[in-house]
Amino acid sequence: MAGPLLPELMARIEGKYRVHRWWEMDDPAARLARQGAAIRGIVTSGRYGATRAMIEALPSLEVIVSFGVGIDPIDMAAARQRDIVVTNTPGVLDDCVADTALALMLGVSRRICELDRFVRAGRWRGETPPLGRKLGGRRCGILGLGNIGRQIARRAEAFGMDIAYHNRSPRRDVPAHYLYCEDVRALARASDVLVLSLPGGGDTRRVVDADVLEALGADGILVNVSRGSVVDQDALVTALREGRIAGAGLDVFENEPDVPPALCAMDQVVLSPHIGSSTVETRQAMADLVIANLDGWFERRRPLTPVA
Ligand code: 8YV
């Protein structure tokens, strides 16, 4: 196991399989040189992944089972070279990640956290609370209209927003009134709130840069529920500091759990600690899928949700 997961999930796995806790090994290389040949599966997550070095240290590896939908921290090239099956947990977390995006959108536009601090500081008696901005009537741009992106769109529409999106190509299976934008910059220009729900990894690294933030504009809000790697974080701090965008709601960061102190000091920013899928219900469903994939592979050679 690459890193600690939910205690109940770990107990379920350890009740059935012989588990080696990677993160507790004093000298992982020496330990794997001794025992690596016996290890046939890695259980990991969107946080811990599986590196090439880890995969190469395990000559009998057959399957990598991940708790989470994002596979960017798994070295897929190393896995494919050896025909190692990789599974993730698609579908079960779309609602909760989309809910998180909406919570951040509302949090920033209606200044919820800032005004919570205002009340707690006793400022209500002497000052007028600052005004927020209405979401209805504004346009929500979605970068990455996959399963999660579509749930974000449905929710944003329920708040009266118009929808624009960018994917590598237009989707035929979405409402015709969704505006397709040819590139990220055009999407940012068309959006009042730009929500990032695209996969992380090399192909999408820093696609949201200073230019894109400039295109989003001084009234624009950025919301990221995808991966910190898709945003140029320094450019984001500068854009916020200089008022080039109005605010940001961020659930993910470049070097988690480190968050730039500059962001922590800004009132127009709402921060959450990568909790997109963290609800009791969704984490249970993800844990069930991890077990189903693990058992599916080791009992029937048929994992439930292999990555294509
Ligand atoms: C999890 C995630 O928080 O699904 C993903 O890709 O990032 C999240 O759902 C993560 O996998 C757990 O570490």
mmCIF file of C-alpha atoms and ligand atoms in Angstrom:
data_model
loop_
_atom_site.group_PDB
_atom_site.id
_atom_site.type_symbol
_atom_site.label_atom_id
_atom_site.label_comp_id
_atom_site.label_asym_id
_atom_site.label_seq_id
_atom_site.Cartn_x
_atom_site.Cartn_y
_atom_site.Cartn_z
ATOM 1 C CA MET A 1 0.000 0.000 0.000
ATOM 2 C CA ALA A 2 1.524 3.306 -1.120
ATOM 3 C CA GLY A 3 0.083 5.570 1.573
ATOM 4 C CA PRO A 4 -2.470 5.543 4.401
ATOM 5 C CA LEU A 5 -6.123 5.341 3.329
ATOM 6 C CA LEU A 6 -9.335 5.380 5.379
ATOM 7 C CA PRO A 7 -8.790 3.204 8.475
ATOM 8 C CA GLU A 8 -11.904 1.122 7.665
ATOM 9 C CA LEU A 9 -10.673 0.505 4.128
ATOM 10 C CA MET A 10 -7.215 -0.428 5.365
ATOM 11 C CA ALA A 11 -8.773 -2.841 7.847
ATOM 12 C CA ARG A 12 -10.844 -4.441 5.085
ATOM 13 C CA ILE A 13 -7.792 -4.870 2.876
ATOM 14 C CA GLU A 14 -5.558 -6.088 5.692
ATOM 15 C CA GLY A 15 -8.221 -8.602 6.735
ATOM 16 C CA LYS A 16 -7.823 -10.349 3.421
ATOM 17 C CA TYR A 17 -4.417 -9.558 1.936
ATOM 18 C CA ARG A 18 -0.855 -9.469 3.218
ATOM 19 C CA VAL A 19 -0.145 -5.729 3.207
ATOM 20 C CA HIS A 20 3.240 -4.015 3.129
ATOM 21 C CA ARG A 21 2.926 -0.401 4.266
ATOM 22 C CA TRP A 22 5.250 1.493 1.920
ATOM 23 C CA TRP A 23 5.103 4.727 3.921
ATOM 24 C CA GLU A 24 6.186 3.037 7.134
ATOM 25 C CA MET A 25 9.273 1.363 5.645
ATOM 26 C CA ASP A 26 12.566 2.779 6.972
ATOM 27 C CA ASP A 27 14.469 1.705 3.891
ATOM 28 C CA PRO A 28 11.931 0.883 1.146
ATOM 29 C CA ALA A 29 14.613 -0.063 -1.411
ATOM 30 C CA ALA A 30 16.224 -2.645 0.891
ATOM 31 C CA ARG A 31 12.851 -4.016 1.981
ATOM 32 C CA LEU A 32 11.658 -4.382 -1.607
ATOM 33 C CA ALA A 33 14.901 -6.038 -2.641
ATOM 34 C CA ARG A 34 14.058 -8.693 -0.013
ATOM 35 C CA GLN A 35 10.275 -8.948 -0.369
ATOM 36 C CA GLY A 36 9.346 -7.131 -3.588
ATOM 37 C CA ALA A 37 9.048 -10.310 -5.643
ATOM 38 C CA ALA A 38 6.101 -11.429 -3.508
ATOM 39 C CA ILE A 39 4.072 -8.252 -4.077
ATOM 40 C CA ARG A 40 1.385 -8.614 -6.778
ATOM 41 C CA GLY A 41 -0.699 -5.496 -6.252
ATOM 42 C CA ILE A 42 -0.339 -1.833 -5.240
ATOM 43 C CA VAL A 43 -3.196 -0.041 -3.501
ATOM 44 C CA THR A 44 -2.759 3.695 -3.809
ATOM 45 C CA SER A 45 -4.706 6.930 -4.297
ATOM 46 C CA GLY A 46 -4.868 10.097 -6.375
ATOM 47 C CA ARG A 47 -2.516 11.542 -3.790
ATOM 48 C CA TYR A 48 0.205 8.888 -3.538
ATOM 49 C CA GLY A 49 0.148 7.377 -7.034
ATOM 50 C CA ALA A 50 2.799 4.874 -8.117
ATOM 51 C CA THR A 51 6.155 5.928 -9.499
ATOM 52 C CA ARG A 52 8.189 4.136 -12.146
ATOM 53 C CA ALA A 53 10.762 3.265 -9.460
ATOM 54 C CA MET A 54 8.049 1.669 -7.318
ATOM 55 C CA ILE A 55 6.627 -0.282 -10.255
ATOM 56 C CA GLU A 56 10.062 -1.446 -11.396
ATOM 57 C CA ALA A 57 10.939 -2.623 -7.894
ATOM 58 C CA LEU A 58 8.037 -5.095 -8.021
ATOM 59 C CA PRO A 59 8.730 -7.790 -10.655
ATOM 60 C CA SER A 60 5.520 -9.736 -9.875
ATOM 61 C CA LEU A 61 3.223 -6.701 -9.971
ATOM 62 C CA GLU A 62 -0.096 -7.398 -11.723
ATOM 63 C CA VAL A 63 -2.461 -4.620 -10.671
ATOM 64 C CA ILE A 64 -2.492 -1.046 -9.335
ATOM 65 C CA VAL A 65 -5.754 -0.214 -7.568
ATOM 66 C CA SER A 66 -6.291 3.482 -6.911
ATOM 67 C CA PHE A 67 -8.670 5.198 -4.496
ATOM 68 C CA GLY A 68 -9.710 8.211 -6.589
ATOM 69 C CA VAL A 69 -10.459 9.018 -10.195
ATOM 70 C CA GLY A 70 -7.307 10.994 -11.101
ATOM 71 C CA ILE A 71 -4.486 8.774 -12.322
ATOM 72 C CA ASP A 72 -1.926 11.529 -12.925
ATOM 73 C CA PRO A 73 0.426 10.442 -10.114
ATOM 74 C CA ILE A 74 0.544 6.866 -11.477
ATOM 75 C CA ASP A 75 3.278 6.277 -14.053
ATOM 76 C CA MET A 76 0.934 4.850 -16.685
ATOM 77 C CA ALA A 77 3.736 4.355 -19.223
ATOM 78 C CA ALA A 78 5.626 2.144 -16.761
ATOM 79 C CA ALA A 79 2.430 0.202 -15.996
ATOM 80 C CA ARG A 80 1.520 -0.279 -19.678
ATOM 81 C CA GLN A 81 5.016 -1.473 -20.582
ATOM 82 C CA ARG A 82 4.465 -4.410 -18.248
ATOM 83 C CA ASP A 83 0.734 -4.918 -18.980
ATOM 84 C CA ILE A 84 -0.087 -4.036 -15.402
ATOM 85 C CA VAL A 85 -3.796 -3.385 -14.940
ATOM 86 C CA VAL A 86 -4.665 -0.014 -13.378
ATOM 87 C CA THR A 87 -8.057 0.685 -11.789
ATOM 88 C CA ASN A 88 -9.578 3.898 -10.407
ATOM 89 C CA THR A 89 -12.948 4.931 -8.921
ATOM 90 C CA PRO A 90 -14.905 6.713 -11.680
ATOM 91 C CA GLY A 91 -18.542 7.769 -11.436
ATOM 92 C CA VAL A 92 -19.028 7.587 -7.692
ATOM 93 C CA LEU A 93 -17.461 10.936 -6.849
ATOM 94 C CA ASP A 94 -18.849 13.171 -9.616
ATOM 95 C CA ASP A 95 -21.679 14.593 -7.497
ATOM 96 C CA CYS A 96 -19.531 15.486 -4.512
ATOM 97 C CA VAL A 97 -16.744 17.084 -6.544
ATOM 98 C CA ALA A 98 -19.376 19.103 -8.434
ATOM 99 C CA ASP A 99 -20.976 20.125 -5.127
ATOM 100 C CA THR A 100 -17.553 21.304 -3.946
ATOM 101 C CA ALA A 101 -17.140 23.417 -7.087
ATOM 102 C CA LEU A 102 -20.499 25.088 -6.473
ATOM 103 C CA ALA A 103 -19.683 25.603 -2.793
ATOM 104 C CA LEU A 104 -16.471 27.381 -3.788
ATOM 105 C CA MET A 105 -18.252 29.438 -6.462
ATOM 106 C CA LEU A 106 -20.856 30.590 -3.978
ATOM 107 C CA GLY A 107 -18.276 30.989 -1.240
ATOM 108 C CA VAL A 108 -16.228 33.400 -3.333
ATOM 109 C CA SER A 109 -19.018 35.256 -5.141
ATOM 110 C CA ARG A 110 -21.133 35.727 -1.979
ATOM 111 C CA ARG A 111 -18.030 36.245 0.196
ATOM 112 C CA ILE A 112 -19.204 33.622 2.687
ATOM 113 C CA CYS A 113 -15.881 32.978 4.450
ATOM 114 C CA GLU A 114 -14.915 36.640 4.477
ATOM 115 C CA LEU A 115 -18.286 37.566 5.977
ATOM 116 C CA ASP A 116 -18.060 34.717 8.473
ATOM 117 C CA ARG A 117 -14.819 36.311 9.688
ATOM 118 C CA PHE A 118 -16.590 39.703 9.693
ATOM 119 C CA VAL A 119 -19.325 38.420 12.015
ATOM 120 C CA ARG A 120 -16.921 36.569 14.317
ATOM 121 C CA ALA A 121 -14.737 39.677 14.637
ATOM 122 C CA GLY A 122 -17.749 41.655 15.927
ATOM 123 C CA ARG A 123 -17.628 44.055 12.982
ATOM 124 C CA TRP A 124 -21.354 43.789 12.126
ATOM 125 C CA ARG A 125 -22.329 46.313 14.799
ATOM 126 C CA GLY A 126 -20.250 49.141 13.369
ATOM 127 C CA GLU A 127 -19.865 48.385 9.655
ATOM 128 C CA THR A 128 -21.979 47.530 6.632
ATOM 129 C CA PRO A 129 -21.095 44.093 5.245
ATOM 130 C CA PRO A 130 -19.591 44.347 1.735
ATOM 131 C CA LEU A 131 -21.785 43.213 -1.176
ATOM 132 C CA GLY A 132 -21.284 39.955 -3.016
ATOM 133 C CA ARG A 133 -21.991 39.186 -6.667
ATOM 134 C CA LYS A 134 -25.002 37.246 -7.985
ATOM 135 C CA LEU A 135 -24.251 34.016 -9.867
ATOM 136 C CA GLY A 136 -27.516 33.932 -11.845
ATOM 137 C CA GLY A 137 -27.227 35.638 -15.215
ATOM 138 C CA ARG A 138 -23.462 35.197 -15.320
ATOM 139 C CA ARG A 139 -21.566 32.630 -17.366
ATOM 140 C CA CYS A 140 -19.895 29.554 -15.934
ATOM 141 C CA GLY A 141 -17.009 28.351 -18.104
ATOM 142 C CA ILE A 142 -16.020 24.746 -17.560
ATOM 143 C CA LEU A 143 -12.570 23.598 -18.590
ATOM 144 C CA GLY A 144 -12.943 19.830 -18.927
ATOM 145 C CA LEU A 145 -16.564 18.857 -19.548
ATOM 146 C CA GLY A 146 -16.215 15.223 -18.477
ATOM 147 C CA ASN A 147 -18.446 13.420 -16.001
ATOM 148 C CA ILE A 148 -17.614 15.839 -13.194
ATOM 149 C CA GLY A 149 -17.788 18.873 -15.490
ATOM 150 C CA ARG A 150 -21.283 17.903 -16.621
ATOM 151 C CA GLN A 151 -22.476 17.710 -13.038
ATOM 152 C CA ILE A 152 -20.995 21.150 -12.415
ATOM 153 C CA ALA A 153 -22.842 22.463 -15.492
ATOM 154 C CA ARG A 154 -26.185 21.039 -14.297
ATOM 155 C CA ARG A 155 -25.769 22.661 -10.902
ATOM 156 C CA ALA A 156 -24.602 26.006 -12.312
ATOM 157 C CA GLU A 157 -27.638 26.033 -14.633
ATOM 158 C CA ALA A 158 -29.872 25.503 -11.618
ATOM 159 C CA PHE A 159 -28.395 28.726 -10.243
ATOM 160 C CA GLY A 160 -29.380 30.527 -13.448
ATOM 161 C CA MET A 161 -25.944 30.569 -15.059
ATOM 162 C CA ASP A 162 -25.159 30.128 -18.740
ATOM 163 C CA ILE A 163 -22.667 27.410 -19.636
ATOM 164 C CA ALA A 164 -19.567 27.537 -21.812
ATOM 165 C CA TYR A 165 -16.872 24.866 -22.018
ATOM 166 C CA HIS A 166 -13.690 23.768 -23.635
ATOM 167 C CA ASN A 167 -12.628 20.173 -24.324
ATOM 168 C CA ARG A 168 -10.268 18.916 -27.028
ATOM 169 C CA SER A 169 -13.373 18.651 -29.210
ATOM 170 C CA PRO A 170 -17.027 19.664 -28.824
ATOM 171 C CA ARG A 171 -19.291 17.110 -27.146
ATOM 172 C CA ARG A 172 -22.304 15.946 -29.126
ATOM 173 C CA ASP A 173 -24.111 14.609 -26.060
ATOM 174 C CA VAL A 174 -24.532 17.874 -24.150
ATOM 175 C CA PRO A 175 -27.317 20.469 -24.444
ATOM 176 C CA ALA A 176 -26.983 22.446 -27.666
ATOM 177 C CA HIS A 177 -27.096 25.749 -25.800
ATOM 178 C CA TYR A 178 -23.745 25.034 -24.094
ATOM 179 C CA LEU A 179 -21.275 27.354 -25.797
ATOM 180 C CA TYR A 180 -18.154 25.547 -27.062
ATOM 181 C CA CYS A 181 -14.948 27.603 -26.993
ATOM 182 C CA GLU A 182 -12.014 26.669 -29.229
ATOM 183 C CA ASP A 183 -9.299 27.172 -26.626
ATOM 184 C CA VAL A 184 -8.685 27.895 -22.969
ATOM 185 C CA ARG A 185 -8.122 31.606 -23.491
ATOM 186 C CA ALA A 186 -11.363 32.002 -25.448
ATOM 187 C CA LEU A 187 -13.201 30.132 -22.697
ATOM 188 C CA ALA A 188 -11.708 32.396 -20.017
ATOM 189 C CA ARG A 189 -12.706 35.469 -22.026
ATOM 190 C CA ALA A 190 -16.285 34.169 -22.321
ATOM 191 C CA SER A 191 -16.553 33.245 -18.615
ATOM 192 C CA ASP A 192 -17.440 35.096 -15.430
ATOM 193 C CA VAL A 193 -16.558 32.045 -13.366
ATOM 194 C CA LEU A 194 -13.977 29.645 -14.803
ATOM 195 C CA VAL A 195 -14.155 26.185 -13.252
ATOM 196 C CA LEU A 196 -11.343 23.692 -13.760
ATOM 197 C CA SER A 197 -12.443 20.052 -13.879
ATOM 198 C CA LEU A 198 -9.959 18.554 -16.309
ATOM 199 C CA PRO A 199 -7.515 15.713 -15.584
ATOM 200 C CA GLY A 200 -4.082 16.608 -14.223
ATOM 201 C CA GLY A 201 -0.799 15.372 -15.647
ATOM 202 C CA GLY A 202 1.790 16.396 -18.217
ATOM 203 C CA ASP A 203 -0.679 17.322 -20.986
ATOM 204 C CA THR A 204 -2.545 19.858 -18.869
ATOM 205 C CA ARG A 205 0.312 21.269 -16.820
ATOM 206 C CA ARG A 206 -0.171 25.008 -16.228
ATOM 207 C CA VAL A 207 -2.774 25.403 -18.972
ATOM 208 C CA VAL A 208 -4.155 28.208 -16.835
ATOM 209 C CA ASP A 209 -1.369 30.775 -17.003
ATOM 210 C CA ALA A 210 -1.067 34.566 -16.722
ATOM 211 C CA ASP A 211 -2.627 35.042 -20.191
ATOM 212 C CA VAL A 212 -5.673 32.954 -19.346
ATOM 213 C CA LEU A 213 -6.142 34.816 -16.047
ATOM 214 C CA GLU A 214 -5.862 38.109 -17.893
ATOM 215 C CA ALA A 215 -8.583 36.899 -20.272
ATOM 216 C CA LEU A 216 -10.816 35.935 -17.321
ATOM 217 C CA GLY A 217 -10.642 39.551 -16.282
ATOM 218 C CA ALA A 218 -11.012 41.799 -13.244
ATOM 219 C CA ASP A 219 -14.564 40.592 -12.459
ATOM 220 C CA GLY A 220 -13.725 36.933 -13.034
ATOM 221 C CA ILE A 221 -13.518 34.131 -10.493
ATOM 222 C CA LEU A 222 -11.360 31.018 -10.836
ATOM 223 C CA VAL A 223 -12.470 27.748 -9.212
ATOM 224 C CA ASN A 224 -10.185 24.713 -9.200
ATOM 225 C CA VAL A 225 -11.415 21.240 -8.196
ATOM 226 C CA SER A 226 -9.063 19.410 -10.541
ATOM 227 C CA ARG A 227 -5.330 19.428 -9.779
ATOM 228 C CA GLY A 228 -2.981 22.192 -8.634
ATOM 229 C CA SER A 229 -0.698 21.359 -11.552
ATOM 230 C CA VAL A 230 -3.135 22.783 -14.123
ATOM 231 C CA VAL A 231 -2.640 26.328 -12.811
ATOM 232 C CA ASP A 232 0.495 28.459 -12.785
ATOM 233 C CA GLN A 233 0.191 29.157 -9.066
ATOM 234 C CA ASP A 234 2.646 32.073 -9.001
ATOM 235 C CA ALA A 235 0.750 33.734 -11.852
ATOM 236 C CA LEU A 236 -2.491 33.186 -9.938
ATOM 237 C CA VAL A 237 -1.109 34.850 -6.796
ATOM 238 C CA THR A 238 0.056 37.817 -8.895
ATOM 239 C CA ALA A 239 -3.287 38.103 -10.714
ATOM 240 C CA LEU A 240 -5.168 38.091 -7.405
ATOM 241 C CA ARG A 241 -2.781 40.528 -5.767
ATOM 242 C CA GLU A 242 -3.008 42.969 -8.680
ATOM 243 C CA GLY A 243 -6.798 42.658 -9.003
ATOM 244 C CA ARG A 244 -6.502 41.163 -12.499
ATOM 245 C CA ILE A 245 -9.121 38.609 -11.403
ATOM 246 C CA ALA A 246 -11.686 39.133 -8.646
ATOM 247 C CA GLY A 247 -11.265 35.986 -6.581
ATOM 248 C CA ALA A 248 -10.546 32.274 -6.456
ATOM 249 C CA GLY A 249 -11.958 29.141 -4.849
ATOM 250 C CA LEU A 250 -9.251 26.513 -4.595
ATOM 251 C CA ASP A 251 -9.538 22.909 -3.450
ATOM 252 C CA VAL A 252 -6.208 21.816 -4.962
ATOM 253 C CA PHE A 253 -2.689 23.250 -4.973
ATOM 254 C CA GLU A 254 0.645 22.757 -6.674
ATOM 255 C CA ASN A 255 2.492 21.256 -3.675
ATOM 256 C CA GLU A 256 -0.155 19.905 -1.321
ATOM 257 C CA PRO A 257 -0.388 20.289 1.610
ATOM 258 C CA ASP A 258 1.670 23.480 1.206
ATOM 259 C CA VAL A 259 -0.407 26.526 0.348
ATOM 260 C CA PRO A 260 1.332 29.810 -0.474
ATOM 261 C CA PRO A 261 1.034 32.174 2.531
ATOM 262 C CA ALA A 262 0.075 34.940 0.073
ATOM 263 C CA LEU A 263 -3.141 33.045 -0.765
ATOM 264 C CA CYS A 264 -3.926 32.474 2.918
ATOM 265 C CA ALA A 265 -3.742 36.211 3.506
ATOM 266 C CA MET A 266 -6.292 37.124 0.807
ATOM 267 C CA ASP A 267 -9.928 37.778 1.675
ATOM 268 C CA GLN A 268 -11.099 37.193 -1.898
ATOM 269 C CA VAL A 269 -9.867 33.599 -1.846
ATOM 270 C CA VAL A 270 -11.640 30.547 -0.406
ATOM 271 C CA LEU A 271 -9.368 27.591 0.345
ATOM 272 C CA SER A 272 -10.209 23.964 1.075
ATOM 273 C CA PRO A 273 -7.844 21.028 1.667
ATOM 274 C CA HIS A 274 -8.562 18.804 -1.387
ATOM 275 C CA ILE A 275 -11.950 17.707 -0.078
ATOM 276 C CA GLY A 276 -13.745 17.373 -3.427
ATOM 277 C CA SER A 277 -14.779 13.778 -2.785
ATOM 278 C CA SER A 278 -14.594 13.798 1.013
ATOM 279 C CA THR A 279 -18.033 12.917 2.217
ATOM 280 C CA VAL A 280 -18.941 9.854 4.237
ATOM 281 C CA GLU A 281 -21.127 8.574 1.411
ATOM 282 C CA THR A 282 -18.685 9.085 -1.449
ATOM 283 C CA ARG A 283 -15.637 7.838 0.437
ATOM 284 C CA GLN A 284 -17.618 4.688 1.290
ATOM 285 C CA ALA A 285 -18.511 4.196 -2.380
ATOM 286 C CA MET A 286 -14.863 4.749 -3.379
ATOM 287 C CA ALA A 287 -13.691 2.258 -0.744
ATOM 288 C CA ASP A 288 -16.221 -0.313 -2.002
ATOM 289 C CA LEU A 289 -14.891 0.141 -5.537
ATOM 290 C CA VAL A 290 -11.302 -0.328 -4.358
ATOM 291 C CA ILE A 291 -12.281 -3.641 -2.741
ATOM 292 C CA ALA A 292 -14.321 -4.690 -5.778
ATOM 293 C CA ASN A 293 -11.345 -4.002 -8.035
ATOM 294 C CA LEU A 294 -8.876 -5.773 -5.785
ATOM 295 C CA ASP A 295 -11.069 -8.840 -5.329
ATOM 296 C CA GLY A 296 -12.184 -8.711 -8.952
ATOM 297 C CA TRP A 297 -8.584 -9.002 -10.080
ATOM 298 C CA PHE A 298 -7.299 -11.538 -7.565
ATOM 299 C CA GLU A 299 -10.388 -13.750 -7.541
ATOM 300 C CA ARG A 300 -11.560 -13.586 -11.167
ATOM 301 C CA ARG A 301 -8.952 -11.651 -13.158
ATOM 302 C CA ARG A 302 -11.804 -9.179 -13.838
ATOM 303 C CA PRO A 303 -11.372 -5.779 -12.196
ATOM 304 C CA LEU A 304 -14.574 -3.740 -12.085
ATOM 305 C CA THR A 305 -13.342 -0.338 -13.280
ATOM 306 C CA PRO A 306 -10.047 -0.663 -15.177
ATOM 307 C CA VAL A 307 -8.585 2.498 -16.699
ATOM 308 C CA ALA A 308 -8.913 2.182 -20.481
HETATM 309 C C1 8YV B 1 -9.187 12.002 -3.591
HETATM 310 C C2 8YV B 1 -8.989 12.815 -6.005
HETATM 311 O O1 8YV B 1 -9.136 12.997 -2.623
HETATM 312 O O2 8YV B 1 -10.314 11.256 -7.144
HETATM 313 C C3 8YV B 1 -9.313 11.955 -7.166
HETATM 314 O O3 8YV B 1 -8.565 11.972 -8.146
HETATM 315 O O4 8YV B 1 -8.148 13.629 -6.080
HETATM 316 C C4 8YV B 1 -9.774 12.687 -4.759
HETATM 317 O O5 8YV B 1 -11.001 12.110 -4.944
HETATM 318 C C5 8YV B 1 -7.895 11.333 -3.669
HETATM 319 O O6 8YV B 1 -7.784 10.369 -4.628
HETATM 320 C C6 8YV B 1 -7.558 10.717 -2.305
HETATM 321 O O7 8YV B 1 -6.279 10.969 -2.023
#
